[in-house]
PDB file of C-alpha atoms in Angstrom:
ATOM      1  CA  MET A   1      29.093  57.226-159.856  1.00 31.00           C
ATOM      2  CA  ARG A   2      27.666  58.585-156.335  1.00 36.00           C
ATOM      3  CA  ILE A   3      30.790  59.136-154.100  1.00 47.00           C
ATOM      4  CA  LEU A   4      29.875  59.428-150.146  1.00 52.00           C
ATOM      5  CA  VAL A   5      32.481  60.977-147.636  1.00 53.00           C
ATOM      6  CA  PHE A   6      32.438  61.170-143.692  1.00 56.00           C
ATOM      7  CA  LEU A   7      34.797  62.954-141.528  1.00 56.00           C
ATOM      8  CA  PRO A   8      35.920  62.355-138.009  1.00 58.00           C
ATOM      9  CA  LEU A   9      35.058  64.266-134.875  1.00 48.00           C
ATOM     10  CA  ALA A  10      37.197  64.942-131.540  1.00 39.00           C
ATOM     11  CA  ALA A  11      39.472  62.377-130.849  1.00 33.00           C
ATOM     12  CA  CYS A  12      36.699  59.572-131.834  1.00 30.00           C
ATOM     13  CA  ALA A  13      34.471  59.701-134.730  1.00 29.00           C
ATOM     14  CA  ALA A  14      32.152  61.994-136.602  1.00 33.00           C
ATOM     15  CA  GLY A  15      30.833  61.989-139.573  1.00 34.00           C
ATOM     16  CA  SER A  16      29.307  62.507-144.203  1.00 37.00           C
ATOM     17  CA  PHE A  17      29.924  62.535-148.723  1.00 41.00           C
ATOM     18  CA  VAL A  18      29.421  59.923-149.468  1.00 48.00           C
ATOM     19  CA  SER A  19      32.662  60.451-147.433  1.00 57.00           C
ATOM     20  CA  ASP A  20      33.060  61.290-143.641  1.00 58.00           C
ATOM     21  CA  GLU A  21      35.058  63.913-141.278  1.00 59.00           C
ATOM     22  CA  LEU A  22      36.696  64.022-138.247  1.00 61.00           C
ATOM     23  CA  ASN A  23      36.407  66.768-135.200  1.00 60.00           C
ATOM     24  CA  ASP A  24      39.040  67.677-132.923  1.00 51.00           C
ATOM     25  CA  SER A  25      38.146  70.160-129.762  1.00 41.00           C
ATOM     26  CA  GLU A  26      49.499  79.900-170.296  1.00 33.00           C
ATOM     27  CA  SER A  27      46.431  81.750-170.676  1.00 32.00           C
ATOM     28  CA  GLY A  28      45.994  82.055-166.670  1.00 33.00           C
ATOM     29  CA  ALA A  29      49.602  83.506-166.495  1.00 36.00           C
ATOM     30  CA  ASP A  30      48.200  86.822-168.694  1.00 36.00           C
ATOM     31  CA  SER A  31      45.265  86.991-166.727  1.00 38.00           C
ATOM     32  CA  ALA A  32      46.906  86.974-163.398  1.00 40.00           C
ATOM     33  CA  SER A  33      49.359  89.509-165.049  1.00 38.00           C
ATOM     34  CA  ASP A  34      46.881  91.845-165.754  1.00 42.00           C
ATOM     35  CA  SER A  35      45.669  91.823-162.049  1.00 45.00           C
ATOM     36  CA  GLY A  36      48.858  92.428-160.482  1.00 54.00           C
ATOM     37  CA  THR A  37      50.137  88.969-160.098  1.00 54.00           C
ATOM     38  CA  ASP A  38      53.729  87.848-160.449  1.00 65.00           C
ATOM     39  CA  THR A  39      53.797  85.960-163.699  1.00 74.00           C
ATOM     40  CA  ALA A  40      56.604  83.713-162.913  1.00 76.00           C
ATOM     41  CA  ALA A  41      54.921  82.665-159.444  1.00 75.00           C
ATOM     42  CA  VAL A  42      51.516  81.831-161.571  1.00 78.00           C
ATOM     43  CA  ARG A  43      53.589  79.898-163.925  1.00 83.00           C
ATOM     44  CA  ASP A  44      54.628  77.852-161.000  1.00 92.00           C
ATOM     45  CA  VAL A  45      51.463  77.181-159.659  1.00 97.00           C
ATOM     46  CA  CYS A  46      50.075  75.982-162.941  1.00 96.00           C
ATOM     47  CA  THR A  47      53.383  73.847-163.555  1.00 96.00           C
ATOM     48  CA  ARG A  48      52.876  72.277-160.067  1.00 97.00           C
ATOM     49  CA  TRP A  49      49.111  71.636-160.712  1.00 97.00           C
ATOM     50  CA  THR A  50      49.797  69.982-164.215  1.00 96.00           C
ATOM     51  CA  THR A  51      52.606  67.805-163.173  1.00 97.00           C
ATOM     52  CA  ASP A  52      51.359  66.768-159.906  1.00 98.00           C
ATOM     53  CA  ARG A  53      48.155  65.446-161.557  1.00 97.00           C
ATOM     54  CA  ALA A  54      49.614  64.043-164.815  1.00 96.00           C
ATOM     55  CA  ALA A  55      49.834  60.693-163.824  1.00 95.00           C
ATOM     56  CA  LEU A  56      47.214  60.096-160.750  1.00 96.00           C
ATOM     57  CA  THR A  57      46.190  56.268-160.265  1.00 98.00           C
ATOM     58  CA  GLU A  58      44.140  54.374-157.894  1.00 98.00           C
ATOM     59  CA  GLY A  59      46.846  51.800-157.748  1.00 98.00           C
ATOM     60  CA  SER A  60      45.816  48.078-157.378  1.00 98.00           C
ATOM     61  CA  TRP A  61      44.535  46.594-154.292  1.00 98.00           C
ATOM     62  CA  SER A  62      46.091  43.226-153.052  1.00 98.00           C
ATOM     63  CA  GLY A  63      43.083  42.197-150.573  1.00 98.00           C
ATOM     64  CA  SER A  64      39.728  40.319-150.691  1.00 98.00           C
ATOM     65  CA  VAL A  65      36.442  40.993-149.363  1.00 98.00           C
ATOM     66  CA  ASN A  66      35.332  37.408-149.561  1.00 98.00           C
ATOM     67  CA  SER A  67      38.400  36.255-147.473  1.00 98.00           C
ATOM     68  CA  CYS A  68      38.417  39.795-145.274  1.00 98.00           C
ATOM     69  CA  ASN A  69      41.844  40.326-146.196  1.00 98.00           C
ATOM     70  CA  ALA A  70      42.628  44.202-146.010  1.00 98.00           C
ATOM     71  CA  GLY A  71      45.776  43.618-148.200  1.00 98.00           C
ATOM     72  CA  ASP A  72      47.137  46.702-149.131  1.00 98.00           C
ATOM     73  CA  ILE A  73      47.079  49.496-152.091  1.00 98.00           C
ATOM     74  CA  SER A  74      50.019  49.243-154.420  1.00 98.00           C
ATOM     75  CA  ALA A  75      52.596  52.231-153.742  1.00 98.00           C
ATOM     76  CA  ASP A  76      51.668  54.125-156.915  1.00 98.00           C
ATOM     77  CA  GLY A  77      48.021  54.485-155.589  1.00 98.00           C
ATOM     78  CA  ARG A  78      49.174  55.584-152.200  1.00 98.00           C
ATOM     79  CA  GLU A  79      51.662  58.037-153.338  1.00 98.00           C
ATOM     80  CA  SER A  80      48.967  59.616-155.869  1.00 98.00           C
ATOM     81  CA  ALA A  81      47.001  60.162-152.822  1.00 98.00           C
ATOM     82  CA  LEU A  82      49.517  61.681-150.792  1.00 98.00           C
ATOM     83  CA  ARG A  83      50.612  63.644-153.844  1.00 98.00           C
ATOM     84  CA  LEU A  84      47.468  65.401-154.055  1.00 98.00           C
ATOM     85  CA  VAL A  85      47.075  65.955-150.362  1.00 98.00           C
ATOM     86  CA  ASN A  86      50.513  67.873-150.541  1.00 98.00           C
ATOM     87  CA  LEU A  87      49.673  69.562-153.542  1.00 98.00           C
ATOM     88  CA  TYR A  88      46.701  71.121-151.848  1.00 98.00           C
ATOM     89  CA  ARG A  89      48.859  71.764-148.896  1.00 98.00           C
ATOM     90  CA  TRP A  90      51.477  73.780-150.958  1.00 98.00           C
ATOM     91  CA  LEU A  91      48.877  75.728-152.683  1.00 98.00           C
ATOM     92  CA  ALA A  92      47.670  76.797-148.967  1.00 98.00           C
ATOM     93  CA  ASP A  93      51.374  77.545-148.079  1.00 97.00           C
ATOM     94  CA  LEU A  94      51.418  74.588-145.542  1.00 98.00           C
ATOM     95  CA  PRO A  95      54.126  72.277-145.100  1.00 98.00           C
ATOM     96  CA  PRO A  96      53.999  68.712-146.780  1.00 98.00           C
ATOM     97  CA  VAL A  97      52.860  65.709-144.665  1.00 98.00           C
ATOM     98  CA  THR A  98      54.152  62.023-144.819  1.00 98.00           C
ATOM     99  CA  THR A  99      52.243  58.801-143.979  1.00 98.00           C
ATOM    100  CA  SER A 100      53.109  56.539-141.182  1.00 97.00           C
ATOM    101  CA  ALA A 101      53.214  52.687-142.210  1.00 98.00           C
ATOM    102  CA  THR A 102      51.015  52.162-138.738  1.00 98.00           C
ATOM    103  CA  LYS A 103      48.643  54.594-139.822  1.00 98.00           C
ATOM    104  CA  ASN A 104      48.355  53.236-143.380  1.00 98.00           C
ATOM    105  CA  THR A 105      47.667  49.835-141.952  1.00 98.00           C
ATOM    106  CA  ALA A 106      44.989  50.776-139.669  1.00 98.00           C
ATOM    107  CA  ALA A 107      43.319  52.863-142.563  1.00 98.00           C
ATOM    108  CA  GLN A 108      43.507  49.739-145.057  1.00 98.00           C
ATOM    109  CA  ASP A 109      41.643  47.871-142.432  1.00 98.00           C
ATOM    110  CA  CYS A 110      39.178  50.604-142.205  1.00 98.00           C
ATOM    111  CA  ALA A 111      38.830  50.723-145.991  1.00 98.00           C
ATOM    112  CA  LEU A 112      38.210  47.084-146.194  1.00 98.00           C
ATOM    113  CA  MET A 113      35.272  47.262-143.577  1.00 98.00           C
ATOM    114  CA  MET A 114      33.653  50.246-145.513  1.00 98.00           C
ATOM    115  CA  HIS A 115      34.194  48.292-148.728  1.00 98.00           C
ATOM    116  CA  ALA A 116      32.873  44.939-147.231  1.00 98.00           C
ATOM    117  CA  ASN A 117      29.619  46.589-145.670  1.00 98.00           C
ATOM    118  CA  ASP A 118      28.950  49.011-148.673  1.00 98.00           C
ATOM    119  CA  ASP A 119      28.521  51.660-145.840  1.00 98.00           C
ATOM    120  CA  LEU A 120      30.238  54.411-143.973  1.00 97.00           C
ATOM    121  CA  SER A 121      30.544  54.725-140.381  1.00 97.00           C
ATOM    122  CA  HIS A 122      32.802  56.219-137.886  1.00 96.00           C
ATOM    123  CA  ASN A 123      31.559  53.972-135.442  1.00 97.00           C
ATOM    124  CA  PRO A 124      31.209  50.630-137.060  1.00 98.00           C
ATOM    125  CA  PRO A 125      29.254  47.721-134.991  1.00 98.00           C
ATOM    126  CA  THR A 126      31.007  44.762-134.118  1.00 98.00           C
ATOM    127  CA  ASN A 127      28.681  42.769-136.299  1.00 98.00           C
ATOM    128  CA  TRP A 128      29.954  44.398-139.629  1.00 98.00           C
ATOM    129  CA  SER A 129      31.490  42.216-142.151  1.00 98.00           C
ATOM    130  CA  CYS A 130      35.245  41.798-141.666  1.00 98.00           C
ATOM    131  CA  TYR A 131      35.078  43.771-138.348  1.00 98.00           C
ATOM    132  CA  THR A 132      38.467  44.320-136.685  1.00 98.00           C
ATOM    133  CA  ASP A 133      39.194  46.653-133.643  1.00 98.00           C
ATOM    134  CA  SER A 134      41.994  48.209-135.947  1.00 98.00           C
ATOM    135  CA  GLY A 135      39.718  49.167-138.445  1.00 98.00           C
ATOM    136  CA  ALA A 136      37.000  50.410-136.096  1.00 98.00           C
ATOM    137  CA  THR A 137      39.436  52.752-134.182  1.00 98.00           C
ATOM    138  CA  ALA A 138      40.859  54.029-137.432  1.00 98.00           C
ATOM    139  CA  ALA A 139      37.144  54.636-138.747  1.00 98.00           C
ATOM    140  CA  GLY A 140      36.883  57.094-135.842  1.00 96.00           C
ATOM    141  CA  ARG A 141      39.966  58.880-136.607  1.00 97.00           C
ATOM    142  CA  SER A 142      39.493  59.254-140.485  1.00 97.00           C
ATOM    143  CA  ASN A 143      37.919  60.867-143.373  1.00 98.00           C
ATOM    144  CA  ILE A 144      36.291  58.020-145.041  1.00 98.00           C
ATOM    145  CA  SER A 145      34.917  57.585-148.382  1.00 97.00           C
ATOM    146  CA  SER A 146      32.824  55.334-150.607  1.00 96.00           C
ATOM    147  CA  GLY A 147      35.257  55.961-153.434  1.00 96.00           C
ATOM    148  CA  PRO A 148      38.981  54.908-153.881  1.00 97.00           C
ATOM    149  CA  GLY A 149      41.878  56.748-152.215  1.00 98.00           C
ATOM    150  CA  THR A 150      42.973  59.311-154.766  1.00 97.00           C
ATOM    151  CA  MET A 151      39.880  60.525-156.153  1.00 96.00           C
ATOM    152  CA  SER A 152      38.437  60.892-152.737  1.00 97.00           C
ATOM    153  CA  VAL A 153      41.217  63.650-152.047  1.00 97.00           C
ATOM    154  CA  ASP A 154      39.392  66.021-154.500  1.00 96.00           C
ATOM    155  CA  MET A 155      36.026  65.074-153.175  1.00 96.00           C
ATOM    156  CA  TYR A 156      37.347  66.078-149.602  1.00 97.00           C
ATOM    157  CA  MET A 157      38.585  69.340-150.692  1.00 97.00           C
ATOM    158  CA  ILE A 158      35.304  70.427-152.287  1.00 97.00           C
ATOM    159  CA  ASP A 159      33.419  68.723-149.657  1.00 96.00           C
ATOM    160  CA  PRO A 160      29.882  68.551-150.581  1.00 95.00           C
ATOM    161  CA  GLY A 161      27.180  67.273-148.107  1.00 93.00           C
ATOM    162  CA  ASN A 162      29.138  68.942-145.298  1.00 94.00           C
ATOM    163  CA  SER A 163      27.903  72.477-145.204  1.00 96.00           C
ATOM    164  CA  SER A 164      28.083  72.869-141.478  1.00 97.00           C
ATOM    165  CA  THR A 165      31.844  71.865-141.038  1.00 97.00           C
ATOM    166  CA  LEU A 166      33.595  71.520-144.405  1.00 98.00           C
ATOM    167  CA  GLY A 167      35.470  69.057-142.040  1.00 97.00           C
ATOM    168  CA  HIS A 168      37.429  67.067-144.630  1.00 97.00           C
ATOM    169  CA  ARG A 169      39.013  70.151-146.207  1.00 98.00           C
ATOM    170  CA  ARG A 170      39.836  71.517-142.750  1.00 98.00           C
ATOM    171  CA  TRP A 171      41.656  68.259-141.599  1.00 98.00           C
ATOM    172  CA  ILE A 172      43.557  68.254-144.987  1.00 98.00           C
ATOM    173  CA  LEU A 173      44.596  71.812-144.242  1.00 98.00           C
ATOM    174  CA  SER A 174      44.903  71.705-140.667  1.00 98.00           C
ATOM    175  CA  ASN A 175      48.185  72.886-138.847  1.00 98.00           C
ATOM    176  CA  SER A 176      48.154  69.619-137.082  1.00 97.00           C
ATOM    177  CA  ALA A 177      48.213  67.307-139.998  1.00 98.00           C
ATOM    178  CA  GLY A 178      50.860  64.573-140.282  1.00 97.00           C
ATOM    179  CA  PRO A 179      51.832  61.991-140.503  1.00 98.00           C
ATOM    180  CA  ILE A 180      48.751  60.608-141.818  1.00 98.00           C
ATOM    181  CA  GLY A 181      47.602  57.221-142.763  1.00 98.00           C
ATOM    182  CA  LEU A 182      46.199  56.085-146.355  1.00 98.00           C
ATOM    183  CA  GLY A 183      44.350  52.922-146.966  1.00 98.00           C
ATOM    184  CA  SER A 184      42.129  52.097-149.796  1.00 98.00           C
ATOM    185  CA  THR A 185      40.433  49.045-151.561  1.00 98.00           C
ATOM    186  CA  SER A 186      39.065  49.202-155.085  1.00 97.00           C
ATOM    187  CA  GLU A 187      35.805  50.729-153.856  1.00 97.00           C
ATOM    188  CA  SER A 188      36.210  52.607-150.601  1.00 98.00           C
ATOM    189  CA  SER A 189      39.116  54.493-148.751  1.00 98.00           C
ATOM    190  CA  CYS A 190      40.132  55.941-145.369  1.00 98.00           C
ATOM    191  CA  MET A 191      42.318  58.946-144.550  1.00 98.00           C
ATOM    192  CA  HIS A 192      43.766  58.664-141.003  1.00 98.00           C
ATOM    193  CA  VAL A 193      44.097  62.332-140.101  1.00 97.00           C
ATOM    194  CA  LEU A 194      43.135  62.476-136.256  1.00 94.00           C
ATOM    195  CA  SER A 195      46.038  62.858-133.789  1.00 87.00           C
ATOM    196  CA  GLY A 196      48.517  64.318-135.978  1.00 93.00           C
ATOM    197  CA  SER A 197      51.658  65.627-134.507  1.00 95.00           C
ATOM    198  CA  GLY A 198      52.064  68.459-137.260  1.00 95.00           C
ATOM    199  CA  ASN A 199      52.993  72.213-136.239  1.00 95.00           C
ATOM    200  CA  ALA A 200      52.626  74.215-139.205  1.00 97.00           C
ATOM    201  CA  GLY A 201      51.531  77.292-137.047  1.00 97.00           C
ATOM    202  CA  ALA A 202      49.585  79.098-139.477  1.00 98.00           C
ATOM    203  CA  GLN A 203      47.680  81.754-138.098  1.00 98.00           C
ATOM    204  CA  TRP A 204      44.725  81.394-140.542  1.00 98.00           C
ATOM    205  CA  THR A 205      44.170  79.114-143.453  1.00 98.00           C
ATOM    206  CA  ALA A 206      41.902  79.778-146.357  1.00 98.00           C
ATOM    207  CA  TRP A 207      40.740  77.988-149.318  1.00 98.00           C
ATOM    208  CA  PRO A 208      41.036  79.178-152.164  1.00 98.00           C
ATOM    209  CA  PRO A 209      44.061  80.383-150.581  1.00 98.00           C
ATOM    210  CA  PRO A 210      46.130  83.645-150.868  1.00 97.00           C
ATOM    211  CA  GLY A 211      48.078  84.198-154.189  1.00 95.00           C
ATOM    212  CA  GLY A 212      47.583  82.141-157.125  1.00 96.00           C
ATOM    213  CA  VAL A 213      45.278  79.135-157.492  1.00 97.00           C
ATOM    214  CA  PRO A 214      44.330  77.298-160.240  1.00 97.00           C
ATOM    215  CA  LEU A 215      40.505  77.774-161.717  1.00 97.00           C
ATOM    216  CA  GLU A 216      40.662  73.894-162.165  1.00 96.00           C
ATOM    217  CA  ALA A 217      40.872  73.667-158.135  1.00 97.00           C
ATOM    218  CA  PHE A 218      37.191  74.761-158.131  1.00 97.00           C
ATOM    219  CA  THR A 219      35.712  71.831-159.893  1.00 95.00           C
ATOM    220  CA  PRO A 220      38.975  69.488-159.963  1.00 92.00           C
ATOM    221  CA  GLY A 221      39.206  65.805-161.290  1.00 79.00           C
ATOM    222  CA  THR A 222      36.138  63.743-161.309  1.00 66.00           C
ATOM    223  CA  ILE A 223      33.962  66.156-159.395  1.00 65.00           C
ATOM    224  CA  PHE A 224      31.140  66.783-161.706  1.00 67.00           C
ATOM    225  CA  TRP A 225      27.997  67.407-159.587  1.00 76.00           C
ATOM    226  CA  SER A 226      29.414  70.036-157.236  1.00 89.00           C
ATOM    227  CA  GLY A 227      31.910  72.473-156.923  1.00 95.00           C
ATOM    228  CA  LEU A 228      33.711  75.019-154.649  1.00 97.00           C
ATOM    229  CA  ASP A 229      31.566  77.936-155.198  1.00 97.00           C
ATOM    230  CA  GLU A 230      28.653  75.652-154.194  1.00 97.00           C
ATOM    231  CA  THR A 231      30.030  74.090-151.282  1.00 97.00           C
ATOM    232  CA  GLY A 232      31.748  77.226-150.023  1.00 98.00           C
ATOM    233  CA  TRP A 233      35.319  78.942-149.795  1.00 98.00           C
ATOM    234  CA  SER A 234      36.629  78.639-146.373  1.00 98.00           C
ATOM    235  CA  VAL A 235      38.829  80.369-143.524  1.00 98.00           C
ATOM    236  CA  GLN A 236      39.868  78.297-140.442  1.00 98.00           C
ATOM    237  CA  SER A 237      42.120  79.434-137.626  1.00 98.00           C
ATOM    238  CA  ASP A 238      43.683  77.953-134.271  1.00 98.00           C
ATOM    239  CA  SER A 239      44.521  81.303-132.754  1.00 97.00           C
ATOM    240  CA  ILE A 240      41.849  83.750-134.117  1.00 98.00           C
ATOM    241  CA  ASP A 241      38.164  83.429-133.129  1.00 98.00           C
ATOM    242  CA  LEU A 242      36.055  83.397-136.326  1.00 98.00           C
ATOM    243  CA  THR A 243      32.903  82.717-134.742  1.00 97.00           C
ATOM    244  CA  ASN A 244      30.315  85.320-136.398  1.00 94.00           C
ATOM    245  CA  ALA A 245      32.983  87.052-138.394  1.00 98.00           C
ATOM    246  CA  SER A 246      31.548  88.945-141.350  1.00 98.00           C
ATOM    247  CA  VAL A 247      33.308  88.792-145.001  1.00 98.00           C
ATOM    248  CA  THR A 248      33.520  91.297-148.007  1.00 98.00           C
ATOM    249  CA  VAL A 249      34.710  89.903-151.354  1.00 98.00           C
ATOM    250  CA  THR A 250      35.497  92.390-154.155  1.00 98.00           C
ATOM    251  CA  ARG A 251      36.500  92.045-157.813  1.00 97.00           C
ATOM    252  CA  ASP A 252      37.755  95.142-159.690  1.00 93.00           C
ATOM    253  CA  GLY A 253      36.667  97.224-156.624  1.00 92.00           C
ATOM    254  CA  GLN A 254      33.023  95.645-157.084  1.00 97.00           C
ATOM    255  CA  ALA A 255      31.577  94.033-154.011  1.00 98.00           C
ATOM    256  CA  LEU A 256      30.419  90.722-154.666  1.00 98.00           C
ATOM    257  CA  SER A 257      27.168  89.122-152.796  1.00 98.00           C
ATOM    258  CA  VAL A 258      28.290  86.165-150.200  1.00 98.00           C
ATOM    259  CA  ASN A 259      26.614  84.281-147.750  1.00 98.00           C
ATOM    260  CA  THR A 260      28.520  83.933-144.746  1.00 98.00           C
ATOM    261  CA  SER A 261      28.116  81.471-141.890  1.00 98.00           C
ATOM    262  CA  THR A 262      30.067  79.958-139.003  1.00 98.00           C
ATOM    263  CA  LEU A 263      31.211  76.158-139.181  1.00 98.00           C
ATOM    264  CA  GLN A 264      31.145  73.884-136.433  1.00 98.00           C
ATOM    265  CA  GLN A 265      34.219  73.808-134.274  1.00 97.00           C
ATOM    266  CA  GLY A 266      36.937  71.318-134.031  1.00 94.00           C
ATOM    267  CA  TYR A 267      37.159  69.694-137.196  1.00 96.00           C
ATOM    268  CA  GLY A 268      40.790  70.179-137.980  1.00 97.00           C
ATOM    269  CA  SER A 269      40.717  73.923-136.678  1.00 97.00           C
ATOM    270  CA  ALA A 270      39.551  75.826-133.637  1.00 98.00           C
ATOM    271  CA  THR A 271      36.932  77.950-135.623  1.00 98.00           C
ATOM    272  CA  ALA A 272      36.113  78.252-139.081  1.00 98.00           C
ATOM    273  CA  ILE A 273      33.881  80.138-141.482  1.00 98.00           C
ATOM    274  CA  ALA A 274      32.368  79.319-144.825  1.00 98.00           C
ATOM    275  CA  ILE A 275      31.736  81.909-147.544  1.00 98.00           C
ATOM    276  CA  ARG A 276      29.449  81.058-150.233  1.00 98.00           C
ATOM    277  CA  PRO A 277      29.031  83.366-153.690  1.00 98.00           C
ATOM    278  CA  GLN A 278      25.668  84.173-154.085  1.00 98.00           C
ATOM    279  CA  GLY A 279      24.704  84.706-157.849  1.00 98.00           C
ATOM    280  CA  TRP A 280      27.833  84.822-159.232  1.00 98.00           C
ATOM    281  CA  ALA A 281      30.638  82.295-160.315  1.00 97.00           C
ATOM    282  CA  THR A 282      34.517  82.129-159.822  1.00 97.00           C
ATOM    283  CA  GLN A 283      36.240  82.960-162.738  1.00 97.00           C
ATOM    284  CA  ALA A 284      40.085  83.609-163.701  1.00 96.00           C
ATOM    285  CA  GLY A 285      41.109  87.135-161.859  1.00 96.00           C
ATOM    286  CA  ARG A 286      41.798  88.451-158.512  1.00 96.00           C
ATOM    287  CA  TYR A 287      39.544  88.568-155.512  1.00 98.00           C
ATOM    288  CA  THR A 288      40.064  90.461-152.480  1.00 98.00           C
ATOM    289  CA  VAL A 289      38.706  88.932-149.325  1.00 98.00           C
ATOM    290  CA  SER A 290      38.371  91.023-146.090  1.00 98.00           C
ATOM    291  CA  VAL A 291      37.511  89.092-142.946  1.00 98.00           C
ATOM    292  CA  ASP A 292      36.212  91.208-140.015  1.00 98.00           C
ATOM    293  CA  ALA A 293      36.849  89.159-136.787  1.00 97.00           C
ATOM    294  CA  ALA A 294      38.196  89.494-133.443  1.00 92.00           C
ATOM    295  CA  GLN A 295      41.475  90.220-135.559  1.00 96.00           C
ATOM    296  CA  SER A 296      40.559  91.276-138.890  1.00 98.00           C
ATOM    297  CA  PHE A 297      42.699  90.608-142.178  1.00 98.00           C
ATOM    298  CA  SER A 298      42.657  90.689-145.679  1.00 98.00           C
ATOM    299  CA  TYR A 299      44.065  88.644-148.486  1.00 98.00           C
ATOM    300  CA  ASP A 300      44.085  88.608-152.562  1.00 97.00           C
ATOM    301  CA  VAL A 301      42.925  85.366-154.179  1.00 97.00           C
ATOM    302  CA  ASP A 302      44.387  85.102-157.928  1.00 96.00           C
ATOM    303  CA  VAL A 303      42.483  82.716-159.872  1.00 97.00           C
ATOM    304  CA  VAL A 304      44.558  81.577-162.945  1.00 96.00           C
ATOM    305  CA  ASP A 305      43.208  79.302-165.820  1.00 95.00           C
ATOM    306  CA  CYS A 306      45.787  76.555-166.042  1.00 94.00           C
ATOM    307  CA  ASP A 307      44.053  74.548-168.790  1.00 87.00           C
TER     308      ASP A 307
END
């Protein structure tokens, strides 16, 4: 299955995996213990990861393309997608988000339009099948995907096809996120993320994050053609200028080759960088990331195998 995703831009539209983004100006426990990580904390990470992913479902869609009825996704489908969003935010030490009924409805209208036209757009034309003003407005404020809602969360976090922004991920991990809107059909979905009122206040946010993170998060769920090492690790900030920051990644005292690039501004954070491994793949163990920017900082990523 080929999934496309697009992301939203500054207060309006933007866009693509086949998804789209937005821009706004207990073997693992042993490995972690050996590297100095608290074993109990590692168990908490693996327990949360496996528990939150144990009963994922896309739910059932009550609408119809033939009658241009947006319908709704069943509660279990929306709850699964929200659970994944909050799992990733928890791992990144960010507060959970809720959904808004109004944004859910708009996102549902958006998802119907993407499904009906077998296409993705943040600025859909009025001659699209099943066009509505509500759906069109939501399209400019949403991560949009040619896959259903739950599986698309994993896709957004890996974010293939968006090497210059990693915008889907940055919106999910943004300080301003929430409440969000989740709409899905059997084939397409929209995540209304723009215009959030959240105020997480994180000085910077990294993915993979400091502390324990499951190795499985590097190629999660149904992601089978791309992984985090390929699309890039990321660091984003609203208060530290990361433009042209340099990064060093070490493991066991040895520097690892990485390519660091500045990402486009305004996609869920003011500035951000991508860090792409060169000639190595992430394994269970501790990685130290040092960021040399306007305000420098470093952190340890403890990758644990939760399988």
